[in-house]
Amino acid sequence: MINNILNKEQLTQQDIVSLLKTEGDDRQELFNFAAKVKEAYVQNKVYLRGLIEFSNICGKDCYYCGIRRSNTKVKRYDLSENDILNAAYYAYKNNYGSIVMQSGELKSDKFTKRITRLLEKIREFSNGELRVTLSCGEQSLEVFKEWFDAGADRYLLRIEASNKELYQKLHPHDMLHSYDLRLQAIKDLRKANYQVGTGVMIGLPYQTYEDLADDLLWMQSIDIDMVGMGPYLEHHDTPLYDVKDLLLPKEERFDLSLKMIAILRIMMKDINIAASTAMQTIHPLGREKAIAVGANVFMPNITPCYVRGEYKLYEDKPCTDESPEDCRACVENRIASVGNDVAYGEKGDSFHYVRRKRET
Ligand code: SAH
């Protein structure tokens, strides 16, 4: 019986570990409870973010990521300004309400200015109606501010693993991959007034149940507005592939991811939680399942087809051979299949953020 845990005001690490280990009826009860919390606090609707993966050029060398700098097998691309604006316009015209612009991680004046220019143009054609989330890595507070002023509303910067020792096992040991600086960047985003999103990978080598519980407690402690998290998926051409024998089977990583989403929904009732693409990689209905247990954000890929195959953070990434139009019909059906509605035309700000802004 997990009822007494579910109804607690504040979960402890041990409570969360127990929930992560539930099976059978208890597991179902966890999912049902999370679904009820979702309906009560953010309703059974799903916000769309058109995802534009505009460049796979990356200056970082994270041990798990397929587009890491040292992977010479990747064909690098950088979409033209026109391609990016067309994709953004597609989202606007189709009433998605918002987009996510994601890329590898670069820090340069040229990169900064380019994003600024794009943001200004998007604001211009959409009369400021299209919400923009950036996911372009760690930057200085000044750069975050410049982009915010140019029209970015939200920023996603995953901590990847909130346990510093685990983080260090997943990244090179240099200033470019410093845990402390990543944490600082997440704090700077808050200072720059963004709706701030973070997240972790689930089922990493060396990761324990306690680590996962601490990830959720950490998100709560920094009062995050949005979360995107999903299963870790090994990639052949990365150093972490060497320890793939340490991994849980993919189905278990998937199940843990569902539970993480459900528990987070119970802990942080009014935040936005994304159904990550990685979920769909393991299970064809992965994102729908995530929505059924608490997620309320869906990110249809609207990257132009001809580069999609090159943005492979992990292998078997789904939908790399479809066009945005194919995706639209498919998205509606997927979301309806779990009794949720697509919130067309809604900007989908995190209620949590709106409430915090009102209170301060
Ligand atoms: N460069 C940006 C965002 C691009 S990567 C940044 O650093 O913020 C987006 C996310 O993909 C990463 O934050 C990471 O959590 C996830 N990712 C990378 N490699 C992965 C893998 N092998 N399995 C699962 N998720 C992965």
Coordinates of C-alpha atoms and ligand atoms in Angstrom, one line a residue:
M1 CA 0.0 0.0 0.0
I2 CA 1.5 3.3 -1.1
N3 CA -1.4 5.4 -0.3
N4 CA 0.2 7.0 2.8
I5 CA 3.2 8.0 0.8
L6 CA 1.2 9.5 -2.1
N7 CA -0.8 11.7 0.3
K8 CA 2.2 13.1 2.1
E9 CA 2.9 16.9 1.9
Q10 CA 6.6 16.4 1.2
L11 CA 8.2 13.2 0.0
T12 CA 11.6 12.0 1.4
Q13 CA 14.3 10.3 -0.6
Q14 CA 13.2 7.0 0.9
D15 CA 9.6 7.6 -0.1
I16 CA 10.6 8.3 -3.7
V17 CA 12.8 5.3 -3.8
S18 CA 9.9 3.2 -2.7
L19 CA 7.7 4.7 -5.4
L20 CA 10.4 4.1 -8.0
K21 CA 10.4 0.4 -7.0
T22 CA 6.7 -0.2 -7.1
E23 CA 5.3 -3.0 -9.2
G24 CA 1.8 -4.4 -10.0
D25 CA -1.1 -2.7 -8.2
D26 CA 1.1 -0.2 -6.4
R27 CA 2.7 0.9 -9.6
Q28 CA -0.8 1.4 -11.2
E29 CA -1.9 3.3 -8.1
L30 CA 1.0 5.6 -8.5
F31 CA 0.2 6.3 -12.2
N32 CA -3.5 6.8 -11.4
F33 CA -2.7 9.2 -8.6
A34 CA -0.4 11.2 -10.8
A35 CA -3.0 11.3 -13.6
K36 CA -5.5 12.8 -11.1
V37 CA -3.1 15.4 -9.9
K38 CA -2.4 16.3 -13.5
E39 CA -6.1 16.7 -14.3
A40 CA -6.7 18.8 -11.2
Y41 CA -3.8 21.2 -11.6
V42 CA -3.0 21.5 -15.3
Q43 CA -6.0 19.8 -16.9
N44 CA -6.0 17.0 -19.5
K45 CA -4.4 19.1 -22.2
V46 CA -1.1 19.1 -23.9
Y47 CA 0.8 22.0 -25.1
L48 CA 2.8 21.8 -28.3
R49 CA 6.3 23.0 -28.9
G50 CA 7.5 22.8 -32.4
L51 CA 11.1 21.5 -32.1
I52 CA 13.7 22.9 -34.4
E53 CA 17.1 21.2 -34.1
F54 CA 18.9 23.9 -36.0
S55 CA 22.5 22.8 -35.7
N56 CA 24.4 19.7 -34.5
I57 CA 27.7 21.5 -34.3
C58 CA 28.9 21.2 -30.7
G59 CA 31.9 22.4 -28.8
K60 CA 31.4 19.9 -26.0
D61 CA 32.5 16.3 -25.6
C62 CA 29.9 14.7 -23.2
Y63 CA 30.6 11.0 -22.9
Y64 CA 27.0 10.0 -23.7
C65 CA 26.1 12.2 -26.6
G66 CA 26.1 11.2 -30.2
I67 CA 26.8 14.7 -31.5
R68 CA 29.8 15.2 -29.2
R69 CA 32.7 17.2 -30.7
S70 CA 35.0 14.1 -31.0
N71 CA 32.5 12.1 -33.0
T72 CA 33.9 12.5 -36.5
K73 CA 31.3 10.2 -38.0
V74 CA 28.6 12.9 -37.7
K75 CA 27.9 15.0 -40.7
R76 CA 27.7 18.5 -39.2
Y77 CA 25.0 20.9 -40.3
D78 CA 23.8 24.4 -39.4
L79 CA 20.5 25.4 -40.9
S80 CA 20.2 28.6 -42.8
E81 CA 18.4 31.5 -41.2
N82 CA 15.7 31.0 -43.8
D83 CA 15.2 27.4 -43.0
I84 CA 14.9 28.2 -39.3
L85 CA 12.5 31.0 -39.8
N86 CA 10.3 28.9 -42.2
A87 CA 10.1 26.2 -39.6
A88 CA 9.1 28.7 -36.9
Y89 CA 6.6 30.2 -39.3
Y90 CA 5.1 26.7 -39.8
A91 CA 4.6 26.4 -36.1
Y92 CA 3.0 29.8 -35.9
K93 CA 0.7 29.3 -38.8
N94 CA -0.4 25.9 -37.4
N95 CA -1.3 27.4 -34.1
Y96 CA 1.3 25.5 -32.1
G97 CA 1.7 28.4 -29.7
S98 CA 5.4 27.9 -29.2
I99 CA 8.7 26.5 -30.5
V100 CA 11.9 25.1 -29.1
M101 CA 15.2 26.0 -30.8
Q102 CA 17.8 23.5 -29.9
S103 CA 21.4 23.0 -31.0
G104 CA 24.8 21.8 -30.0
E105 CA 26.6 24.0 -27.5
L106 CA 28.7 26.8 -28.8
K107 CA 29.9 29.9 -27.1
S108 CA 30.9 32.7 -29.4
D109 CA 29.9 36.2 -30.3
K110 CA 28.9 35.1 -33.7
F111 CA 26.6 32.4 -32.3
T112 CA 25.1 34.8 -29.8
K113 CA 24.3 37.5 -32.4
R114 CA 22.8 35.0 -34.8
I115 CA 20.3 33.7 -32.2
T116 CA 19.5 37.3 -31.2
R117 CA 18.8 38.2 -34.8
L118 CA 16.6 35.1 -35.3
L119 CA 14.7 35.9 -32.1
E120 CA 14.0 39.4 -33.3
K121 CA 12.7 38.2 -36.6
I122 CA 10.4 35.6 -35.0
R123 CA 9.0 38.2 -32.7
E124 CA 8.4 40.5 -35.7
F125 CA 6.5 38.0 -37.9
S126 CA 4.5 36.6 -35.0
N127 CA 3.8 40.0 -33.3
G128 CA 5.3 38.4 -30.2
E129 CA 2.6 35.7 -30.2
L130 CA 4.9 32.7 -30.6
R131 CA 6.6 31.7 -27.3
V132 CA 10.2 30.7 -27.9
T133 CA 12.2 28.2 -25.8
L134 CA 15.9 28.1 -26.3
S135 CA 18.0 25.0 -25.6
C136 CA 21.5 26.2 -26.7
G137 CA 23.6 25.2 -23.7
E138 CA 25.5 27.1 -21.0
Q139 CA 26.0 30.8 -21.7
S140 CA 27.0 33.8 -19.6
L141 CA 24.3 35.8 -17.8
E142 CA 24.8 38.6 -20.3
V143 CA 24.0 36.3 -23.2
F144 CA 21.0 34.9 -21.5
K145 CA 19.8 38.5 -20.9
E146 CA 20.4 39.5 -24.5
W147 CA 18.4 36.6 -25.8
F148 CA 15.6 37.2 -23.3
D149 CA 15.4 40.8 -24.4
A150 CA 15.3 39.7 -28.0
G151 CA 12.2 37.6 -27.4
A152 CA 13.1 34.2 -25.8
D153 CA 10.7 33.3 -23.0
R154 CA 11.9 30.0 -21.8
Y155 CA 15.2 28.1 -21.5
L156 CA 16.0 24.4 -21.2
L157 CA 19.3 23.4 -19.6
R158 CA 19.4 19.9 -18.2
I159 CA 21.6 19.2 -15.3
E160 CA 21.8 15.7 -16.8
A161 CA 22.6 14.2 -13.3
S162 CA 22.3 16.3 -10.2
N163 CA 24.8 14.2 -8.3
K164 CA 28.1 15.9 -8.9
E165 CA 30.2 12.7 -8.7
L166 CA 27.9 11.0 -11.3
Y167 CA 28.0 14.1 -13.4
Q168 CA 31.8 13.9 -13.4
K169 CA 31.7 10.3 -14.6
L170 CA 29.7 11.4 -17.7
H171 CA 31.8 14.4 -18.7
P172 CA 35.4 15.3 -19.3
H173 CA 37.1 17.0 -16.4
D174 CA 37.7 20.5 -17.6
M175 CA 36.1 24.0 -17.4
L176 CA 33.9 23.3 -20.4
H177 CA 32.2 20.5 -18.5
S178 CA 32.2 21.9 -15.0
Y179 CA 29.2 20.8 -12.8
D180 CA 29.4 24.0 -10.8
L181 CA 29.3 26.2 -13.9
R182 CA 26.3 24.3 -15.2
L183 CA 24.5 24.8 -11.9
Q184 CA 25.4 28.4 -12.0
A185 CA 24.0 28.8 -15.5
I186 CA 20.7 27.3 -14.4
K187 CA 20.6 29.9 -11.6
D188 CA 21.5 32.7 -14.0
L189 CA 18.6 31.7 -16.2
R190 CA 16.3 32.4 -13.3
K191 CA 18.0 35.8 -12.7
A192 CA 17.4 36.6 -16.3
N193 CA 13.7 36.0 -15.8
Y194 CA 13.2 33.0 -18.0
Q195 CA 10.8 30.2 -17.3
V196 CA 13.5 27.7 -16.5
G197 CA 13.6 24.1 -17.5
T198 CA 16.0 21.4 -16.5
G199 CA 16.1 17.6 -16.6
V200 CA 18.1 14.4 -16.2
M201 CA 18.8 11.2 -18.0
I202 CA 17.3 8.1 -16.4
G203 CA 19.0 4.7 -16.3
L204 CA 22.5 6.0 -16.7
P205 CA 25.4 3.7 -15.9
Y206 CA 26.5 4.1 -12.2
Q207 CA 23.1 5.8 -11.4
T208 CA 21.3 4.6 -8.3
Y209 CA 17.7 4.8 -7.2
E210 CA 18.8 7.3 -4.5
D211 CA 20.4 9.4 -7.2
L212 CA 17.1 9.5 -9.1
A213 CA 15.2 10.4 -6.0
D214 CA 17.7 13.2 -5.3
D215 CA 17.3 14.5 -8.8
L216 CA 13.6 15.1 -8.2
L217 CA 14.2 16.6 -4.8
W218 CA 16.8 18.9 -6.3
M219 CA 14.3 20.1 -9.0
Q220 CA 11.9 20.8 -6.2
S221 CA 14.5 22.6 -4.2
I222 CA 15.4 25.0 -7.0
D223 CA 11.7 25.5 -7.7
I224 CA 12.0 24.7 -11.4
D225 CA 9.2 25.7 -13.9
M226 CA 9.6 23.0 -16.5
V227 CA 11.2 19.6 -16.8
G228 CA 12.2 17.4 -19.7
M229 CA 13.7 14.0 -18.8
G230 CA 13.9 10.6 -20.4
P231 CA 15.7 7.4 -20.6
Y232 CA 19.5 7.3 -21.3
L233 CA 20.1 5.5 -24.6
E234 CA 23.5 4.3 -25.4
H235 CA 25.2 5.4 -28.6
H236 CA 27.9 3.3 -30.4
D237 CA 30.2 6.2 -31.2
T238 CA 30.5 7.5 -27.6
P239 CA 32.9 6.6 -24.8
L240 CA 30.0 5.6 -22.5
Y241 CA 29.2 2.8 -24.8
D242 CA 32.1 0.9 -23.3
V243 CA 30.1 0.3 -20.1
K244 CA 26.8 -0.6 -21.7
D245 CA 26.9 -3.9 -19.8
L246 CA 26.2 -1.9 -16.6
L247 CA 22.8 -0.7 -18.0
L248 CA 19.3 -1.8 -17.1
P249 CA 17.4 -3.3 -19.9
K250 CA 15.7 -0.6 -22.0
E251 CA 12.2 -1.6 -20.9
E252 CA 13.3 -1.0 -17.3
R253 CA 14.8 2.4 -18.1
F254 CA 11.5 3.2 -19.8
D255 CA 9.5 2.2 -16.8
L256 CA 11.7 4.2 -14.4
S257 CA 11.2 7.2 -16.7
L258 CA 7.5 6.9 -16.5
K259 CA 7.7 6.6 -12.7
M260 CA 10.0 9.7 -12.5
I261 CA 7.4 11.7 -14.5
A262 CA 4.5 10.5 -12.3
I263 CA 6.3 11.2 -9.0
L264 CA 7.5 14.6 -10.2
R265 CA 3.9 15.5 -11.2
I266 CA 2.8 14.6 -7.6
M267 CA 5.7 16.6 -6.1
M268 CA 5.4 19.7 -8.4
K269 CA 1.8 19.8 -9.4
D270 CA 1.7 22.8 -11.6
I271 CA 4.9 22.7 -13.6
N272 CA 5.2 21.8 -17.3
I273 CA 6.6 18.3 -17.9
A274 CA 7.6 17.2 -21.4
A275 CA 7.0 13.8 -22.9
S276 CA 10.5 13.3 -24.3
T277 CA 11.4 11.9 -27.7
A278 CA 13.7 9.4 -26.0
M279 CA 10.6 7.8 -24.5
Q280 CA 9.3 7.1 -28.0
T281 CA 12.6 5.5 -29.0
I282 CA 12.1 2.7 -26.6
H283 CA 8.4 2.3 -26.9
P284 CA 6.3 3.3 -30.0
L285 CA 3.7 4.8 -27.6
G286 CA 6.2 6.1 -25.2
R287 CA 5.2 9.7 -25.3
E288 CA 1.5 8.9 -25.0
K289 CA 2.3 6.8 -21.9
A290 CA 4.2 9.8 -20.4
I291 CA 1.2 12.0 -21.0
A292 CA -1.1 9.5 -19.4
V293 CA 1.0 9.6 -16.1
G294 CA 1.6 13.4 -15.9
A295 CA 3.4 14.9 -18.8
N296 CA 1.7 17.9 -20.5
V297 CA 4.1 19.1 -23.2
F298 CA 4.7 17.4 -26.5
M299 CA 7.4 18.5 -28.9
P300 CA 6.6 17.6 -32.5
N301 CA 9.7 17.7 -34.6
I302 CA 9.5 20.5 -37.2
T303 CA 13.2 20.4 -38.3
P304 CA 13.5 20.3 -42.1
C305 CA 13.7 16.6 -43.2
Y306 CA 17.0 16.8 -45.0
V307 CA 19.0 17.3 -41.8
R308 CA 17.0 15.3 -39.3
G309 CA 19.0 12.1 -39.6
E310 CA 22.1 14.0 -38.4
Y311 CA 20.7 15.1 -35.1
K312 CA 21.3 11.8 -33.4
L313 CA 22.0 12.3 -29.7
Y314 CA 21.2 8.6 -29.4
E315 CA 20.5 5.8 -31.8
D316 CA 17.1 4.8 -33.3
K317 CA 15.8 8.3 -32.9
P318 CA 12.2 8.1 -34.2
C319 CA 10.5 10.3 -36.8
T320 CA 13.8 11.1 -38.6
D321 CA 12.2 10.3 -42.0
E322 CA 9.0 12.2 -41.7
S323 CA 8.0 15.7 -42.8
P324 CA 6.4 18.2 -40.4
E325 CA 3.0 17.7 -42.1
D326 CA 3.1 14.0 -41.5
C327 CA 3.7 14.7 -37.9
R328 CA 0.8 17.0 -37.3
A329 CA -2.0 14.5 -37.9
C330 CA 0.0 11.9 -36.1
V331 CA 0.4 14.2 -33.0
E332 CA -3.3 14.8 -32.7
N333 CA -4.2 11.1 -32.8
R334 CA -1.5 10.3 -30.3
I335 CA -2.6 12.8 -27.8
A336 CA -6.3 12.0 -28.2
S337 CA -5.5 8.3 -27.7
V338 CA -4.8 9.0 -24.0
G339 CA -7.8 11.2 -23.5
N340 CA -6.0 14.5 -23.7
D341 CA -6.7 17.5 -26.0
V342 CA -4.1 19.5 -28.0
A343 CA -4.1 23.0 -26.7
Y344 CA -3.9 24.7 -30.1
G345 CA -3.1 28.4 -30.0
E346 CA -2.2 28.4 -26.3
K347 CA 1.2 29.6 -25.3
G348 CA 1.3 27.1 -22.5
D349 CA 3.3 29.1 -19.9
S350 CA 4.1 27.0 -16.9
F351 CA 1.4 27.7 -14.3
H352 CA 4.1 27.4 -11.7
Y353 CA 6.0 30.3 -13.2
V354 CA 2.9 32.4 -13.6
R355 CA 2.0 31.8 -10.0
R356 CA 5.5 32.6 -8.8
K357 CA 5.6 35.8 -10.8
R358 CA 2.3 36.9 -9.3
E359 CA 3.4 36.2 -5.8
T360 CA 6.7 38.1 -6.1
Ligands
SAH1 N1 23.3 21.3 -26.3 C1 22.2 21.7 -25.5 C2 21.0 20.8 -25.8 C3 21.1 19.7 -26.8 S1 21.2 18.0 -26.2 C4 22.5 21.6 -24.1 O1 23.6 21.2 -23.7 O2 21.7 22.0 -23.2 C5 19.6 17.8 -25.5 C6 19.6 16.7 -24.4 O3 19.7 15.4 -25.0 C7 20.7 16.7 -23.4 O4 20.5 17.7 -22.5 C8 20.7 15.3 -22.9 O5 20.0 15.2 -21.7 C9 20.0 14.5 -24.0 N2 20.9 13.4 -24.5 C10 22.1 13.5 -25.0 N3 22.6 12.3 -25.3 C11 21.7 11.4 -24.9 C12 21.6 10.0 -24.9 N4 22.7 9.2 -25.3 N5 20.5 9.4 -24.4 C13 19.5 10.1 -23.9 N6 19.5 11.5 -23.9 C14 20.6 12.1 -24.4

